[in-house]
Tab-separated table of C-alpha atoms in Angstrom:
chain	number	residue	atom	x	y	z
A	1	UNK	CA	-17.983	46.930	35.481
A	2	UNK	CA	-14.253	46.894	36.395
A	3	UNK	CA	-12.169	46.234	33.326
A	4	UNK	CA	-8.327	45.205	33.084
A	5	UNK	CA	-5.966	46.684	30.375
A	6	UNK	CA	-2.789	45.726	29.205
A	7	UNK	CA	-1.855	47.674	26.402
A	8	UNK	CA	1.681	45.543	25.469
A	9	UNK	CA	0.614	41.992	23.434
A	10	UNK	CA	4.075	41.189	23.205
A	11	UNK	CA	7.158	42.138	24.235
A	12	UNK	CA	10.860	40.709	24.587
A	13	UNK	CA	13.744	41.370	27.041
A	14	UNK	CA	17.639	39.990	27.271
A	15	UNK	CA	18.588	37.628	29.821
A	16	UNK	CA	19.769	39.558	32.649
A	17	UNK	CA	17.932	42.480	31.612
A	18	UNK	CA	14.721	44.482	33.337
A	19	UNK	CA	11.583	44.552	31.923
A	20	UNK	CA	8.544	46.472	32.873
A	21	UNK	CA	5.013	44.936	32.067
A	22	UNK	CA	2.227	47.439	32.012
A	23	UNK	CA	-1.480	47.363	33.252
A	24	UNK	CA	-4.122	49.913	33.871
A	25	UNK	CA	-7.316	49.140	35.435
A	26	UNK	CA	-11.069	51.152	35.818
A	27	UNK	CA	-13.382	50.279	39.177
A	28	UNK	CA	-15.559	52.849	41.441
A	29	UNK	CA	-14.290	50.527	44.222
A	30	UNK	CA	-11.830	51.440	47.386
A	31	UNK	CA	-11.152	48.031	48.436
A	32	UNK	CA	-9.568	45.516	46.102
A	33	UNK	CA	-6.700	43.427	45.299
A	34	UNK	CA	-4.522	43.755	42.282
A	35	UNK	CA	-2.892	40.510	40.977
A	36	UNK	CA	0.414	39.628	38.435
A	37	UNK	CA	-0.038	35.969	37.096
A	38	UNK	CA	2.226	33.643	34.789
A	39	UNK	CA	1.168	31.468	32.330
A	40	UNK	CA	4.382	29.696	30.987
A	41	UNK	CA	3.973	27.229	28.025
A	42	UNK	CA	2.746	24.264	30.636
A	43	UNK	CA	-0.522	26.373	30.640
A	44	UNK	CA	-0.800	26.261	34.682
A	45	UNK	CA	-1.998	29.290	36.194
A	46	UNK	CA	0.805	30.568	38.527
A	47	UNK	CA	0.694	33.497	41.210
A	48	UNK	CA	3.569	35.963	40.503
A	49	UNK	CA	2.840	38.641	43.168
A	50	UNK	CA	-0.344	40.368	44.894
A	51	UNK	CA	-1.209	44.002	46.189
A	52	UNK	CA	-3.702	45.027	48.449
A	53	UNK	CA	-4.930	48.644	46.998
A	54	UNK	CA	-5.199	49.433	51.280
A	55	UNK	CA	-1.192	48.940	50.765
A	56	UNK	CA	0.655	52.174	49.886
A	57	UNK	CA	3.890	49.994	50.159
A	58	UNK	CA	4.731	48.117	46.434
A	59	UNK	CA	4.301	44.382	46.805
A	60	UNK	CA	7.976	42.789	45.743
A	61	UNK	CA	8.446	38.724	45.193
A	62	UNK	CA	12.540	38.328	44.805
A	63	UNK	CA	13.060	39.479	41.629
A	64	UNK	CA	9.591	40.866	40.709
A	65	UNK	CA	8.298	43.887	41.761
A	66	UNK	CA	4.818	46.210	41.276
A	67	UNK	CA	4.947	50.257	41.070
A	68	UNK	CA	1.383	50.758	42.273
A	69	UNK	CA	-0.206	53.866	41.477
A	70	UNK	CA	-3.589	54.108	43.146
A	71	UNK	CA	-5.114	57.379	41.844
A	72	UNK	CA	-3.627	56.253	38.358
A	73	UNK	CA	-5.399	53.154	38.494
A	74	UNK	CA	-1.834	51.755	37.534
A	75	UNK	CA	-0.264	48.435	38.545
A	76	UNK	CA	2.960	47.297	36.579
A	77	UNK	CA	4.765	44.757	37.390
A	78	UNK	CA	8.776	44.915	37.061
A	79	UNK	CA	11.389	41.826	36.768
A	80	UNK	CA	14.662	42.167	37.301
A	81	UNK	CA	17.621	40.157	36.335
A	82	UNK	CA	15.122	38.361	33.820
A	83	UNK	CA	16.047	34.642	33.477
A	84	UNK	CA	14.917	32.418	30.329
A	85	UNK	CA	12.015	30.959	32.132
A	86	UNK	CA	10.331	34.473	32.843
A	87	UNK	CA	9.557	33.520	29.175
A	88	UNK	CA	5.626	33.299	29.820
A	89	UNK	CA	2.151	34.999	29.459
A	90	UNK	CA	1.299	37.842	31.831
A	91	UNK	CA	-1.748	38.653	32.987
A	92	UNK	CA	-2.822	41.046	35.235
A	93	UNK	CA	-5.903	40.779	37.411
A	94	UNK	CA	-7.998	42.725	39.629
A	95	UNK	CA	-10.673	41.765	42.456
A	96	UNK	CA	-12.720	44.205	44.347
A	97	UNK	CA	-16.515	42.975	44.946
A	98	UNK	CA	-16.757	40.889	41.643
A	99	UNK	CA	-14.166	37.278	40.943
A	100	UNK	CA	-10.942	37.573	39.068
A	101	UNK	CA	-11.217	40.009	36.303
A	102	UNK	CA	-8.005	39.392	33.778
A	103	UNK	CA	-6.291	41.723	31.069
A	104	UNK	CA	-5.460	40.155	27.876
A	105	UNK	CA	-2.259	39.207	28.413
A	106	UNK	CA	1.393	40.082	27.684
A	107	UNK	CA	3.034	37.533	25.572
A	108	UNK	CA	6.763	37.916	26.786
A	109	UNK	CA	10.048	36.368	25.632
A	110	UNK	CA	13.265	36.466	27.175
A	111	UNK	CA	16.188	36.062	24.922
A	112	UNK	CA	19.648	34.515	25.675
B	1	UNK	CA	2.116	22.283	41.952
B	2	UNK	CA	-0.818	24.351	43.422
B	3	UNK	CA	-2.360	21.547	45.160
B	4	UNK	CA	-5.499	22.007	42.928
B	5	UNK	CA	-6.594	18.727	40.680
B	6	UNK	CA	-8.364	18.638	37.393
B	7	UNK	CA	-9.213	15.435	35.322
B	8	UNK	CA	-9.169	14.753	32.482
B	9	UNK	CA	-6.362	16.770	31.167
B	10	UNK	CA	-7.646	16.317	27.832
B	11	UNK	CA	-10.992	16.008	26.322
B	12	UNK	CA	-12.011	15.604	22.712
B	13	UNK	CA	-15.477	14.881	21.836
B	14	UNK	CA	-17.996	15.922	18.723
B	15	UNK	CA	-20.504	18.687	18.620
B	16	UNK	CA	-23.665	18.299	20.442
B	17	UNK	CA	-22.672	16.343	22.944
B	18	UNK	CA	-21.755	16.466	26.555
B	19	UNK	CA	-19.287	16.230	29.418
B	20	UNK	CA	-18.294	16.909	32.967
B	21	UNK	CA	-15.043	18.420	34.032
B	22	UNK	CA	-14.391	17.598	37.818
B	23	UNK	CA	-12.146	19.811	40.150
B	24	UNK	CA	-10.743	18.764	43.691
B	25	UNK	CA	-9.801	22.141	45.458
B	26	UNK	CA	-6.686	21.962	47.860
B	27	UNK	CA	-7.159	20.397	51.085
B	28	UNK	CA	-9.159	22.928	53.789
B	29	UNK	CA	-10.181	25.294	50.604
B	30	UNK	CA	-13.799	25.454	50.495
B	31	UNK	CA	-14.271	27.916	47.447
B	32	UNK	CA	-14.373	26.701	44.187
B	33	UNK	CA	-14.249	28.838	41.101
B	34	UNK	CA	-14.293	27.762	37.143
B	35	UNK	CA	-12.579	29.841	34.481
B	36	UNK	CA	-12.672	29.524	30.229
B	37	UNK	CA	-9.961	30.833	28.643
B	38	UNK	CA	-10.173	30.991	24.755
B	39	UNK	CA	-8.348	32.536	22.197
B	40	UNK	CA	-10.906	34.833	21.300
B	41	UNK	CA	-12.404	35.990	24.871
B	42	UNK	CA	-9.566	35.933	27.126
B	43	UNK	CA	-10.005	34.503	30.624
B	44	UNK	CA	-13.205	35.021	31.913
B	45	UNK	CA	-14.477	33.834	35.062
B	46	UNK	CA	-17.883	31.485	34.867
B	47	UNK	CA	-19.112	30.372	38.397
B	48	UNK	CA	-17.940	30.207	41.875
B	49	UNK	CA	-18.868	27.845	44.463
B	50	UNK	CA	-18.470	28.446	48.173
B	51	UNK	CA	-18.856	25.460	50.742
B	52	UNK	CA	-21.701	23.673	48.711
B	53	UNK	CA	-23.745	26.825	47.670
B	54	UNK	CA	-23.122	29.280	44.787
B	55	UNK	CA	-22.008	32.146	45.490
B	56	UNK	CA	-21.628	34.199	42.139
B	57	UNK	CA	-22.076	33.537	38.093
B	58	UNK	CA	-19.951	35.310	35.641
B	59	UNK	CA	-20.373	34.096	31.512
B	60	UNK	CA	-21.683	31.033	32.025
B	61	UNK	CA	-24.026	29.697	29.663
B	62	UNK	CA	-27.480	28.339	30.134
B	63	UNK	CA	-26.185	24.831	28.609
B	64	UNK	CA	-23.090	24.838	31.313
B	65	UNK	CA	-23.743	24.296	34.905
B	66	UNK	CA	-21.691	23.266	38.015
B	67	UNK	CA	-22.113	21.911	41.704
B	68	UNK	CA	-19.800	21.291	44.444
B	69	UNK	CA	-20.044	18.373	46.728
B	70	UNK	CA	-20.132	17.888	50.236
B	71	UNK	CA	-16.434	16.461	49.746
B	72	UNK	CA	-15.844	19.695	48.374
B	73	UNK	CA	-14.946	18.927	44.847
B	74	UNK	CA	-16.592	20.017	42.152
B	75	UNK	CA	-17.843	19.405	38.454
B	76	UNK	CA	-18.714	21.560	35.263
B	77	UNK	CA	-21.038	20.229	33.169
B	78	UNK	CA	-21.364	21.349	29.635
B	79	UNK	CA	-23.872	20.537	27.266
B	80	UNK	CA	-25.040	20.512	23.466
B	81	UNK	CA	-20.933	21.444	22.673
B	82	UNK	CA	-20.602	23.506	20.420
B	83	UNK	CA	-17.247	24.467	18.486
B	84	UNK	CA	-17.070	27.240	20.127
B	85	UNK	CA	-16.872	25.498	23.685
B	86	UNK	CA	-13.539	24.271	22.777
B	87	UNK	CA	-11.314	25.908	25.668
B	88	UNK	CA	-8.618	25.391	28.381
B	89	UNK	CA	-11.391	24.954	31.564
B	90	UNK	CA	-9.549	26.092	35.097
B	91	UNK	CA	-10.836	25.650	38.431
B	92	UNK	CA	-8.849	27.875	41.172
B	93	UNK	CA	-9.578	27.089	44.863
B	94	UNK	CA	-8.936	29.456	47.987
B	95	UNK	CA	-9.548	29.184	51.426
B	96	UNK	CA	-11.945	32.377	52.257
B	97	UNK	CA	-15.364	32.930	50.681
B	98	UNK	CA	-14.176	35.892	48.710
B	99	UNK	CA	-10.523	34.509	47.671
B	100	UNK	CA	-8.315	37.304	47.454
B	101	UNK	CA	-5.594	34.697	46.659
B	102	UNK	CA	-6.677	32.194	43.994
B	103	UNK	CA	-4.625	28.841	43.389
B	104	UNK	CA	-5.306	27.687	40.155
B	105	UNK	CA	-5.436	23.565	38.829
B	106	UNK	CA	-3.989	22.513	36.131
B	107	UNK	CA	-6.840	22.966	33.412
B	108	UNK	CA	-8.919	20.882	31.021
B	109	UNK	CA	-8.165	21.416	27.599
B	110	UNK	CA	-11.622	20.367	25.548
B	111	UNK	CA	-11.871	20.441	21.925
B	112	UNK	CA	-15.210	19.755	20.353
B	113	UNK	CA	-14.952	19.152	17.078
């Protein structure tokens, strides 16, 4: 069964500042999808950025970026410039022949 | 706003009883999927609807169970609550039978107390 790690429950960043969010992942598959979502204090479920694992090219949304590294099973996600409401849960999330399977989450703060 | 509805927003109820959860996808999505997330387990996927038929079950319990309707929207039904049961329910919807991109609703939050 695939499985989704993110090995940093918390972490906090300055305004303006770059953070780097970590996640590893384990699957036997070739084909799947990688995933970043935000879950800011409203609760709702929002899409930060995608990669297809086909893609060699990193997946970048304005100021958030991925450094995929396929034989790693590695997919972190990056954000630049970080603004106050970055502040949010992270998870990460992989599909391959099985629904969304999530990480645990990042609990991260951004600090003026 | 994903274009995904939920209702109700809020549920409260007592142990041992039971209630539906209903889901509208957005418009031209015809896969429906339901996630729990808990404090304790995370967010785990439960069930996943495709066009009226199921298409795959994840951790879903024997006293929950879902449909989707030929309008497309669907319901979770969960039964003989338990404490335990108390989560923030999501439904995503997509537009492909597989949905590589999910758009998630709002959620249910249900406490059973």
């Amino acid at each position: 069964a695939q499985t989704v790690t993110q090995s940093q429950p918390e972490m906090s960043v300055q305004e303006a500042e770059t953070v780097t969010l970590s996640c590893t992942y384990d699957t036997s598959e070739s084909n799947y999808y990688l995933f970043w979502y935000k879950q800011p204090p409203s609760r709702q479920m929002i899409l930060v950025i995608r990669q297809e694992a086909y893609k060699q090219q990193n997946a970048t949304e304005n100021r958030f970026s991925v450094n995929f590294q396929k034989a790693a099973k590695s997919f972190s996600l990056k954000i630049s410039d970080s603004q106050l409401g970055d502040t949010a849960m992270y998870f990460c999330a992989f599909r391959g022949n099985t629904p969304l399977v999530f990480g645990k989450g990042t609990r991260l703060s951004v600090i003026a | 706003d994903s274009g995904v509805t939920q209702t109700p927003k809020h549920l409260i109820t007592a142990t041992g009883q039971r209630v539906t959860l209903r889901c509208s996808p957005r418009s031209g999505d015809l896969s429906v999927y339901w996630y729990q997330q808990s404090l304790d387990q995370g967010l785990q996927f439960l069930i996943h609807y495709y066009n009226g038929e199921e298409r795959a079950k994840g951790n879903i319990l024997e006293r929950f169970s879902a449909q989707q309707f030929p309008d497309l929207h669907s319901e979770l039904n969960l039964s003989s609550l338990e404490l335990g049961d108390s989560a923030l329910y999501f439904c995503a919807s997509t537009t492909s039978r597989d949905g590589d991109e999910q758009f998630f609703g709002p959620g249910t939050r249900l406490t059973v107390l």
